[in-house]
mmCIF file of C-alpha atoms in Angstrom:
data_model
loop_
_atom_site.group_PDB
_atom_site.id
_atom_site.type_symbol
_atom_site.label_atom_id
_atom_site.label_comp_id
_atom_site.label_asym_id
_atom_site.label_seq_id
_atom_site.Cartn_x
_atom_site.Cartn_y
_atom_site.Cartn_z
ATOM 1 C CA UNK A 1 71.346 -66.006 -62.114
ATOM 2 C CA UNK A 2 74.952 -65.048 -62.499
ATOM 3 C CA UNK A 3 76.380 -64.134 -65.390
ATOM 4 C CA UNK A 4 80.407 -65.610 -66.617
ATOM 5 C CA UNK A 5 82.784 -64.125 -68.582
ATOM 6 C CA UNK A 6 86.146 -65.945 -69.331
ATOM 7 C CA UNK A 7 89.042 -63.907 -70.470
ATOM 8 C CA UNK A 8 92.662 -64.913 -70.730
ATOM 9 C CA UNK A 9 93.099 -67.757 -73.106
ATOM 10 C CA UNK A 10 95.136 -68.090 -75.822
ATOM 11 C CA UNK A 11 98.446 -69.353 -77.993
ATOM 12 C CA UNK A 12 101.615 -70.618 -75.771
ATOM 13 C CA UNK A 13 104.243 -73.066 -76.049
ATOM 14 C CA UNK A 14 104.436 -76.298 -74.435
ATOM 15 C CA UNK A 15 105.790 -75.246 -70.587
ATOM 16 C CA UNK A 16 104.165 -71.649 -70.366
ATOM 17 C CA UNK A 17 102.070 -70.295 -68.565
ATOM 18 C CA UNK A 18 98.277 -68.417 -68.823
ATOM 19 C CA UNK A 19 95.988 -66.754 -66.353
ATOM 20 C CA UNK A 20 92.594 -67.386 -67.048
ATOM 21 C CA UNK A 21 90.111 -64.871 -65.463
ATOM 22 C CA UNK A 22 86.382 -65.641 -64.983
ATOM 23 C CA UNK A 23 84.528 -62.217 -64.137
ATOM 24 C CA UNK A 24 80.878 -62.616 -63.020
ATOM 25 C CA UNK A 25 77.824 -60.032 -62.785
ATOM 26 C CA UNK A 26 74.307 -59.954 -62.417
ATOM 27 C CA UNK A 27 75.324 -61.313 -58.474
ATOM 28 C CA UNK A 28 77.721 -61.393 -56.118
ATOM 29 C CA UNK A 29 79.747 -64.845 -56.418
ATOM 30 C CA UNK A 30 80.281 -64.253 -52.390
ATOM 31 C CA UNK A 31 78.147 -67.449 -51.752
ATOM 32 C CA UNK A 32 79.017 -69.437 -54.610
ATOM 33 C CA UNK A 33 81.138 -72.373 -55.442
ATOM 34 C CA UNK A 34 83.178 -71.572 -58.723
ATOM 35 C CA UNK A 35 84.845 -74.211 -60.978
ATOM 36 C CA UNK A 36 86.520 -74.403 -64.078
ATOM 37 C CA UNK A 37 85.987 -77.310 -66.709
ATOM 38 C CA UNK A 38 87.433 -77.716 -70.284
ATOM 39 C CA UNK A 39 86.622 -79.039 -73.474
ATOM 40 C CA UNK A 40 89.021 -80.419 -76.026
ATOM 41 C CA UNK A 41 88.086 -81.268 -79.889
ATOM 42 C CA UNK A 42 86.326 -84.761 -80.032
ATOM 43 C CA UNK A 43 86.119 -84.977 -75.933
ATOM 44 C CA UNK A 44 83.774 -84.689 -73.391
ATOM 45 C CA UNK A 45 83.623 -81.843 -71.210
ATOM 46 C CA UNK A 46 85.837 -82.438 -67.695
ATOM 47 C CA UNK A 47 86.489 -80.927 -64.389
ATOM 48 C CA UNK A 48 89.404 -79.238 -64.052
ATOM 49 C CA UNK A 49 89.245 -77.583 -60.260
ATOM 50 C CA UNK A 50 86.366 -75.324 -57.793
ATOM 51 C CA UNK A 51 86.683 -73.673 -54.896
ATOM 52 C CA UNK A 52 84.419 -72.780 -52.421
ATOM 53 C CA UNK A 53 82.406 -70.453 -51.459
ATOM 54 C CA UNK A 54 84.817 -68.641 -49.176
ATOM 55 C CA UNK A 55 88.114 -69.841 -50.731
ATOM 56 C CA UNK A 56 89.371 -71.981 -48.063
ATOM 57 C CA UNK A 57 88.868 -75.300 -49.672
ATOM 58 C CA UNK A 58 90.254 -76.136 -53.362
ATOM 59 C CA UNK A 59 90.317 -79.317 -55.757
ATOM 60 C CA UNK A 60 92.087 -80.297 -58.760
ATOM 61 C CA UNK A 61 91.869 -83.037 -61.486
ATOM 62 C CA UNK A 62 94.803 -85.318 -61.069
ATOM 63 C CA UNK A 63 95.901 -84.155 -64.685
ATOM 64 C CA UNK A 64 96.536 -80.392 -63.625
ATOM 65 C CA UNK A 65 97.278 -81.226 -59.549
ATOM 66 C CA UNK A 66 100.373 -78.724 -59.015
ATOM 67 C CA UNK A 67 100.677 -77.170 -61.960
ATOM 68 C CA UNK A 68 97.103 -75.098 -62.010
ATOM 69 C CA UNK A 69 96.077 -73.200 -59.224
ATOM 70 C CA UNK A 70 92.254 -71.357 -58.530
ATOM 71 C CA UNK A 71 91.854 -68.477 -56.920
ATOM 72 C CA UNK A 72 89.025 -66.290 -56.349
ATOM 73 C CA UNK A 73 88.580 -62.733 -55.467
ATOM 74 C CA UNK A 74 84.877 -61.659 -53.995
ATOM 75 C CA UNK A 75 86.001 -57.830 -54.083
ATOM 76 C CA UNK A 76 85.857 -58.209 -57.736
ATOM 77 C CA UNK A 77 83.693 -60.964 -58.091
ATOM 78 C CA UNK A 78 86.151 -62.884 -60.270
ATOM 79 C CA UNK A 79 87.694 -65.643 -60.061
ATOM 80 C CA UNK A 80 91.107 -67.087 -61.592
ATOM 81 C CA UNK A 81 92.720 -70.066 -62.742
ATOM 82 C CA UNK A 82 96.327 -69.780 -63.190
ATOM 83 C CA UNK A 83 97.851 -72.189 -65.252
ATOM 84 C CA UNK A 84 101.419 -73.208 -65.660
ATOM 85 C CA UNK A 85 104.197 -75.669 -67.570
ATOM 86 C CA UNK A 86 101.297 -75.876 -69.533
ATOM 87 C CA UNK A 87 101.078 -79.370 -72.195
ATOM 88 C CA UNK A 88 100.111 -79.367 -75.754
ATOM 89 C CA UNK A 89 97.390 -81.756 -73.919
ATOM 90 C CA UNK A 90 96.162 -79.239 -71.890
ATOM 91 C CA UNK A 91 94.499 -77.697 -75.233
ATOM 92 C CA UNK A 92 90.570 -76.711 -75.052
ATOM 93 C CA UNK A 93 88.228 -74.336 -74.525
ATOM 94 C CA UNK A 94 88.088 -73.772 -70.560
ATOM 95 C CA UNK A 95 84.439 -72.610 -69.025
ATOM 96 C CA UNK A 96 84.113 -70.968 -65.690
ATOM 97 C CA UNK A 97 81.077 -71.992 -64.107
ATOM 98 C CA UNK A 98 79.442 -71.282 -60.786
ATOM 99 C CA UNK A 99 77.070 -72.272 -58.442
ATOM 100 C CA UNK A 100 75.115 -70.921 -54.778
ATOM 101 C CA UNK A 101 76.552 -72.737 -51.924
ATOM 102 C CA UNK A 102 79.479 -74.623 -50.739
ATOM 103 C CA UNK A 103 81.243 -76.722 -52.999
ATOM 104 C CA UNK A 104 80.806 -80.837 -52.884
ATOM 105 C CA UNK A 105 82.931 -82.622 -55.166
ATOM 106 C CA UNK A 106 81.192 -84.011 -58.361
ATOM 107 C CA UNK A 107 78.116 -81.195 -57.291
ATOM 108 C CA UNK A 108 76.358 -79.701 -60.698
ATOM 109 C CA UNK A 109 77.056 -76.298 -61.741
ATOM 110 C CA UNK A 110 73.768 -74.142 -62.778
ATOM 111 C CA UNK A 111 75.696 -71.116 -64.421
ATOM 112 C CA UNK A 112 78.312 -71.022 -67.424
ATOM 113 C CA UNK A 113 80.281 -68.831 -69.240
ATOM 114 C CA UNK A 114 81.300 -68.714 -73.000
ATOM 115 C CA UNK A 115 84.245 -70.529 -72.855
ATOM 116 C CA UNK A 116 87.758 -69.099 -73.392
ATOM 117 C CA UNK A 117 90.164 -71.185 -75.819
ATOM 118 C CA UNK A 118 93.631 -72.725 -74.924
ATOM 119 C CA UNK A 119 95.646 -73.772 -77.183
ATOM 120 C CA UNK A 120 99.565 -74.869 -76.078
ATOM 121 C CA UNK A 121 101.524 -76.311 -79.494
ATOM 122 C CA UNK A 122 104.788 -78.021 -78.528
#
């Protein structure tokens, strides 16, 4: 199983901008479809964008379509999720997760990081 950490998160004003970074170990995240979810106080978890396996295909919730884009990097086995004009609703603790194989929209992930808090005050 591969293992997540999330690093990046943190205070910023309504319109800025974070890079969240998602570095895995344990295996190589070559053939594996990463995503990124959040959590905000009171909600349910949600699906924020993935990319597969090789990069070439991405998605996005409506909410963060062209203002968050995911990246990955296999050389480093990390992946990214920069984030900008960021809104105070865009608040919550953002998990990386990952799983083998090609990515299918609304597919479960089987691996999970800690979670990395967000928090943008306006």
């Amino acid at each position: 199983q591969v293992q997540l950490v999330e690093s990046g998160g943190g205070l910023v004003q309504a319109g800025g901008s974070l890079r969240l970074s998602c570095a895995a170990s344990g295996r190589t995240i070559t053939s594996y479809s990463m995503g990124w979810f959040r959590q905000a106080p009171g909600k349910e978890r949600e699906f924020v964008s993935a990319i597969g396996w090789n990069g070439g295909n991405t998605y996005y919730a409506d909410s963060v379509k062209g203002r968050f884009t995911i990246s990955r990097d296999n050389a480093k086995n990390t992946v990214y999720l920069q984030m900008y004009t960021l809104k105070p609703e865009d608040t919550a603790v953002y998990y990386c997760a990952a799983e083998w194989g090609d990515y299918v929209p609304g597919m479960p992930f089987g691996s999970w990081g800690q979670g990395t808090q967000v928090t943008v005050s306006s």
